[in-house]
Amino acid sequence: GVIHENGSDGTVRVSTANLNASYMKLVFNESSNEVKVQEQESCYDPIAFGVIYNKNHGTIVRPDKDDSSFLGLIAESLDIENPDDYQQHIAQLIKMSDETFERGMADKEREKKYHQYQHLVTRVHDQFGEKVEDYFLEFFQEDNDDQDSVIAKIQSEILEKVKAYSKDASYRSFLFDITDMKKEILDKGMRVDMSLCAAALSKDISYYNAKEHLTVVSTKAKTLLKPNTTLFVDIELPRIQADRVFKFTKK
């Protein structure tokens, strides 16, 4: 059920192009047997971002000469002179984006193209800051899902891409279809929990594989319900080593 994909032609996705990213630090605590959200913050002051209907990275670079609305938007963005103008520009782009997705979803033949996504980037390390490269994140529902319908929906319709960073496997990239997440999970009264397990380095050095989980999608938990954005999650997982790995002895 894990998806892998070869490199693309460099096309930037909407959720990765948006500079309004968020950050969260999770700590798996061995002593208290729980997952703690140690830090959570949004980006600095909002940055202007908009999604234009029926445009892609090619047509934006080479717009039609008679595309007055698009060319006018570019001209207006270059004519901003003060913070108030910029805030009005942000509001205008938000309104335009809402109209883009509403219009796109109304077109049944192209509806899938206008689904909204959230990009999740994880980094896992131990309590000493050393990276953990061989780990698995699972998304499921802990209780009242004997048929595993939640994990089946996530793997077949919602989690569309998973990729490890080739230069540092402690990083993972996930792409979630938030439109389907709301339709198939939230609107049906279900939720999504997240757990983490990591492979041992040897028989003497392993990682704390907690039984607890963190709810990331529910009527109250909106962690994975922020469309068109990127969330960076920094995860600390305790490393456990046998006493014989290192000890002092008397001569």
CSV table of C-alpha atoms in Angstrom, one decimal:
chain,number,residue,atom,x,y,z
A,1,GLY,CA,0.0,0.0,0.0
A,2,VAL,CA,3.0,2.3,0.1
A,3,ILE,CA,3.4,4.4,-3.1
A,4,HIS,CA,6.7,5.2,-4.7
A,5,GLU,CA,7.2,7.5,-7.7
A,6,ASN,CA,10.2,8.3,-10.0
A,7,GLY,CA,11.2,11.9,-10.4
A,8,SER,CA,9.0,14.3,-12.4
A,9,ASP,CA,9.9,17.0,-14.9
A,10,GLY,CA,10.1,19.6,-12.0
A,11,THR,CA,6.5,20.6,-12.0
A,12,VAL,CA,5.7,22.4,-8.7
A,13,ARG,CA,2.4,21.4,-6.9
A,14,VAL,CA,0.0,23.9,-5.5
A,15,SER,CA,0.6,22.7,-1.9
A,16,THR,CA,4.4,22.9,-2.2
A,17,ALA,CA,4.3,26.3,-4.0
A,18,ASN,CA,2.5,28.0,-1.1
A,19,LEU,CA,5.1,29.6,1.2
A,20,ASN,CA,2.6,29.7,4.1
A,21,ALA,CA,3.9,26.6,5.7
A,22,SER,CA,3.5,25.3,9.3
A,23,TYR,CA,5.8,23.5,11.7
A,24,MET,CA,5.1,20.9,14.4
A,25,LYS,CA,7.5,19.0,16.7
A,26,LEU,CA,6.3,15.7,18.1
A,27,VAL,CA,8.1,13.9,21.0
A,28,PHE,CA,7.5,10.2,21.6
A,29,ASN,CA,8.0,10.0,25.3
A,30,GLU,CA,9.1,6.6,26.6
A,31,SER,CA,8.6,7.4,30.3
A,32,SER,CA,5.1,8.8,30.1
A,33,ASN,CA,4.1,6.5,27.2
A,34,GLU,CA,2.5,9.3,25.1
A,35,VAL,CA,3.0,11.4,22.1
A,36,LYS,CA,3.5,15.1,22.9
A,37,VAL,CA,3.1,18.0,20.6
A,38,GLN,CA,6.0,20.1,21.9
A,39,GLU,CA,5.8,22.9,19.4
A,40,GLN,CA,3.3,24.0,16.8
A,41,GLU,CA,3.4,27.2,14.8
A,42,SER,CA,2.2,28.7,11.5
A,43,CYS,CA,4.5,30.7,9.3
A,44,TYR,CA,5.3,34.4,9.8
A,45,ASP,CA,2.9,37.0,8.4
A,46,PRO,CA,0.8,35.5,5.6
A,47,ILE,CA,2.4,35.6,2.1
A,48,ALA,CA,0.2,36.4,-0.9
A,49,PHE,CA,-0.9,33.2,-2.7
A,50,GLY,CA,-3.5,32.4,-5.2
A,51,VAL,CA,-4.7,29.6,-7.5
A,52,ILE,CA,-5.8,30.7,-11.0
A,53,TYR,CA,-8.5,28.8,-12.8
A,54,ASN,CA,-7.4,26.7,-15.9
A,55,LYS,CA,-3.7,27.8,-15.6
A,56,ASN,CA,-0.5,25.7,-15.3
A,57,HIS,CA,3.2,26.4,-15.1
A,58,GLY,CA,3.3,26.7,-18.9
A,59,THR,CA,0.4,29.0,-19.5
A,60,ILE,CA,1.3,31.3,-16.6
A,61,VAL,CA,4.7,31.9,-18.1
A,62,ARG,CA,3.3,32.5,-21.6
A,63,PRO,CA,-0.2,34.0,-21.1
A,64,ASP,CA,-2.5,34.9,-23.9
A,65,LYS,CA,-2.4,38.5,-24.9
A,66,ASP,CA,-6.2,38.8,-24.5
A,67,ASP,CA,-6.2,37.3,-21.0
A,68,SER,CA,-7.0,40.6,-19.4
A,69,SER,CA,-8.0,39.3,-16.0
A,70,PHE,CA,-4.7,37.4,-15.5
A,71,LEU,CA,-2.6,40.2,-16.9
A,72,GLY,CA,-4.4,42.7,-14.7
A,73,LEU,CA,-3.7,40.6,-11.7
A,74,ILE,CA,0.0,40.7,-12.4
A,75,ALA,CA,-0.1,44.4,-13.0
A,76,GLU,CA,-1.9,45.0,-9.7
A,77,SER,CA,0.6,42.8,-7.8
A,78,LEU,CA,3.5,45.0,-9.1
A,79,ASP,CA,1.7,48.2,-8.1
A,80,ILE,CA,1.5,47.5,-4.3
A,81,GLU,CA,2.9,50.4,-2.4
A,82,ASN,CA,2.0,49.8,1.3
A,83,PRO,CA,1.0,47.1,3.8
A,84,ASP,CA,-2.7,47.9,3.4
A,85,ASP,CA,-2.5,47.3,-0.3
A,86,TYR,CA,-0.7,44.0,0.3
A,87,GLN,CA,-3.5,42.8,2.7
A,88,GLN,CA,-6.1,43.7,0.2
A,89,HIS,CA,-4.1,41.8,-2.4
A,90,ILE,CA,-4.0,38.7,-0.2
A,91,ALA,CA,-7.8,38.9,0.4
A,92,GLN,CA,-8.3,39.2,-3.4
A,93,LEU,CA,-6.2,36.1,-4.0
A,94,ILE,CA,-8.0,34.1,-1.4
A,95,LYS,CA,-11.3,35.0,-3.0
A,96,MET,CA,-10.0,34.1,-6.4
A,97,SER,CA,-8.7,30.7,-5.2
A,98,ASP,CA,-12.0,29.9,-3.6
A,99,GLU,CA,-13.8,30.7,-6.9
A,100,THR,CA,-11.2,28.6,-8.8
A,101,PHE,CA,-11.8,25.4,-6.8
A,102,GLU,CA,-15.6,25.9,-6.7
A,103,ARG,CA,-15.6,26.4,-10.5
A,104,GLY,CA,-13.3,23.4,-11.1
A,105,MET,CA,-15.3,21.1,-8.8
A,106,ALA,CA,-18.4,21.9,-10.7
A,107,ASP,CA,-16.9,20.5,-13.9
A,108,LYS,CA,-17.4,16.8,-13.5
A,109,GLU,CA,-15.0,15.9,-16.4
A,110,ARG,CA,-12.1,17.9,-14.8
A,111,GLU,CA,-13.2,17.7,-11.1
A,112,LYS,CA,-10.3,15.5,-10.0
A,113,LYS,CA,-7.8,18.2,-11.3
A,114,TYR,CA,-9.3,20.6,-8.8
A,115,HIS,CA,-9.0,18.5,-5.7
A,116,GLN,CA,-7.0,20.3,-2.9
A,117,TYR,CA,-4.0,18.7,-1.3
A,118,GLN,CA,-1.8,19.0,1.8
A,119,HIS,CA,1.9,18.3,1.6
A,120,LEU,CA,3.4,16.6,4.7
A,121,VAL,CA,7.2,16.5,5.3
A,122,THR,CA,8.5,14.4,8.2
A,123,ARG,CA,11.9,14.2,9.7
A,124,VAL,CA,12.7,11.6,12.4
A,125,HIS,CA,15.6,11.6,14.8
A,126,ASP,CA,16.5,10.3,18.2
A,127,GLN,CA,16.9,12.2,21.5
A,128,PHE,CA,20.5,13.0,20.6
A,129,GLY,CA,19.7,14.5,17.2
A,130,GLU,CA,20.9,11.5,15.2
A,131,LYS,CA,18.7,10.7,12.2
A,132,VAL,CA,16.5,7.7,12.0
A,133,GLU,CA,16.3,6.4,8.4
A,134,ASP,CA,14.4,3.2,8.5
A,135,TYR,CA,10.9,4.0,9.8
A,136,PHE,CA,7.3,3.6,8.9
A,137,LEU,CA,4.4,6.1,9.4
A,138,GLU,CA,0.9,4.5,9.4
A,139,PHE,CA,-2.4,6.3,9.1
A,140,PHE,CA,-5.5,4.4,10.4
A,141,GLN,CA,-8.3,4.5,12.9
A,142,GLU,CA,-7.5,2.9,16.2
A,143,ASP,CA,-11.0,2.1,17.5
A,144,ASN,CA,-14.3,1.0,16.0
A,145,ASP,CA,-12.9,0.1,12.6
A,146,ASP,CA,-12.7,-3.7,12.5
A,147,GLN,CA,-12.8,-3.7,8.7
A,148,ASP,CA,-9.8,-1.3,8.4
A,149,SER,CA,-11.9,0.9,6.1
A,150,VAL,CA,-10.0,4.1,7.1
A,151,ILE,CA,-6.6,2.7,6.2
A,152,ALA,CA,-8.0,1.2,3.0
A,153,LYS,CA,-9.4,4.6,1.9
A,154,ILE,CA,-6.2,6.4,2.8
A,155,GLN,CA,-4.1,3.9,0.8
A,156,SER,CA,-6.4,3.8,-2.2
A,157,GLU,CA,-7.8,7.3,-2.6
A,158,ILE,CA,-6.3,9.8,-0.1
A,159,LEU,CA,-2.5,9.3,0.3
A,160,GLU,CA,-1.4,9.7,-3.3
A,161,LYS,CA,2.4,10.0,-3.1
A,162,VAL,CA,5.1,8.9,-0.6
A,163,LYS,CA,8.7,9.6,-1.3
A,164,ALA,CA,11.9,9.4,0.8
A,165,TYR,CA,14.5,12.0,0.3
A,166,SER,CA,17.3,10.4,-1.7
A,167,LYS,CA,20.1,12.2,0.2
A,168,ASP,CA,18.7,11.7,3.7
A,169,ALA,CA,16.2,8.9,4.3
A,170,SER,CA,15.1,10.4,7.6
A,171,TYR,CA,13.0,12.7,5.6
A,172,ARG,CA,9.7,11.6,4.0
A,173,SER,CA,7.3,13.4,1.7
A,174,PHE,CA,3.6,12.7,1.7
A,175,LEU,CA,0.8,14.1,-0.5
A,176,PHE,CA,-2.7,13.9,0.9
A,177,ASP,CA,-5.9,14.5,-1.1
A,178,ILE,CA,-7.8,16.8,1.3
A,179,THR,CA,-10.9,16.9,-0.8
A,180,ASP,CA,-11.2,13.1,-0.6
A,181,MET,CA,-10.1,13.2,3.1
A,182,LYS,CA,-13.1,15.3,4.0
A,183,LYS,CA,-15.5,13.4,1.8
A,184,GLU,CA,-14.4,9.8,2.7
A,185,ILE,CA,-13.3,10.3,6.3
A,186,LEU,CA,-14.6,13.4,8.1
A,187,ASP,CA,-18.0,13.6,6.5
A,188,LYS,CA,-18.6,9.9,7.4
A,189,GLY,CA,-17.8,10.6,11.1
A,190,MET,CA,-14.5,8.7,11.0
A,191,ARG,CA,-11.0,9.9,12.0
A,192,VAL,CA,-7.4,9.3,11.2
A,193,ASP,CA,-4.7,8.4,13.7
A,194,MET,CA,-1.0,8.3,13.1
A,195,SER,CA,1.6,6.0,14.5
A,196,LEU,CA,5.3,5.5,14.0
A,197,CYS,CA,7.6,2.5,14.2
A,198,ALA,CA,11.4,2.3,13.5
A,199,ALA,CA,13.6,-0.7,12.7
A,200,ALA,CA,16.3,-1.6,15.2
A,201,LEU,CA,19.9,-0.8,14.3
A,202,SER,CA,21.1,-4.0,15.9
A,203,LYS,CA,20.2,-6.5,18.7
A,204,ASP,CA,21.7,-4.0,21.2
A,205,ILE,CA,20.4,-0.7,19.7
A,206,SER,CA,16.7,-0.1,18.9
A,207,TYR,CA,14.1,2.6,19.0
A,208,TYR,CA,11.0,3.1,21.2
A,209,ASN,CA,8.1,1.8,19.2
A,210,ALA,CA,5.2,3.3,21.0
A,211,LYS,CA,1.8,1.8,21.1
A,212,GLU,CA,0.2,5.2,21.4
A,213,HIS,CA,-0.9,7.3,18.5
A,214,LEU,CA,-1.8,10.8,17.6
A,215,THR,CA,-5.2,11.8,16.0
A,216,VAL,CA,-4.5,14.0,13.0
A,217,VAL,CA,-7.9,14.1,11.4
A,218,SER,CA,-11.2,14.4,13.3
A,219,THR,CA,-13.9,17.0,14.0
A,220,LYS,CA,-11.4,18.6,16.5
A,221,ALA,CA,-8.0,17.6,15.0
A,222,LYS,CA,-7.2,19.5,11.8
A,223,THR,CA,-3.6,18.6,11.4
A,224,LEU,CA,-4.1,17.0,8.0
A,225,LEU,CA,-6.9,19.2,6.9
A,226,LYS,CA,-5.1,22.4,5.7
A,227,PRO,CA,-5.4,22.4,1.9
A,228,ASN,CA,-2.9,23.9,-0.4
A,229,THR,CA,-0.2,24.1,2.3
A,230,THR,CA,2.9,22.2,3.5
A,231,LEU,CA,3.3,21.0,7.1
A,232,PHE,CA,6.8,20.2,8.4
A,233,VAL,CA,6.7,17.6,11.3
A,234,ASP,CA,9.9,17.1,13.3
A,235,ILE,CA,9.7,13.8,15.3
A,236,GLU,CA,11.9,12.8,18.2
A,237,LEU,CA,11.9,9.0,18.8
A,238,PRO,CA,13.9,7.7,21.8
A,239,ARG,CA,16.9,5.4,21.0
A,240,ILE,CA,17.2,2.5,23.4
A,241,GLN,CA,20.5,0.7,23.9
A,242,ALA,CA,21.6,-2.3,26.0
A,243,ASP,CA,23.8,-1.7,29.0
A,244,ARG,CA,26.6,-3.7,27.5
A,245,VAL,CA,26.9,-1.2,24.6
A,246,PHE,CA,28.9,1.1,26.9
A,247,LYS,CA,30.0,0.8,30.5
A,248,PHE,CA,32.8,1.7,32.9
A,249,THR,CA,34.8,-1.1,34.6
A,250,LYS,CA,37.4,-1.0,37.4
A,251,LYS,CA,40.9,-2.3,36.7
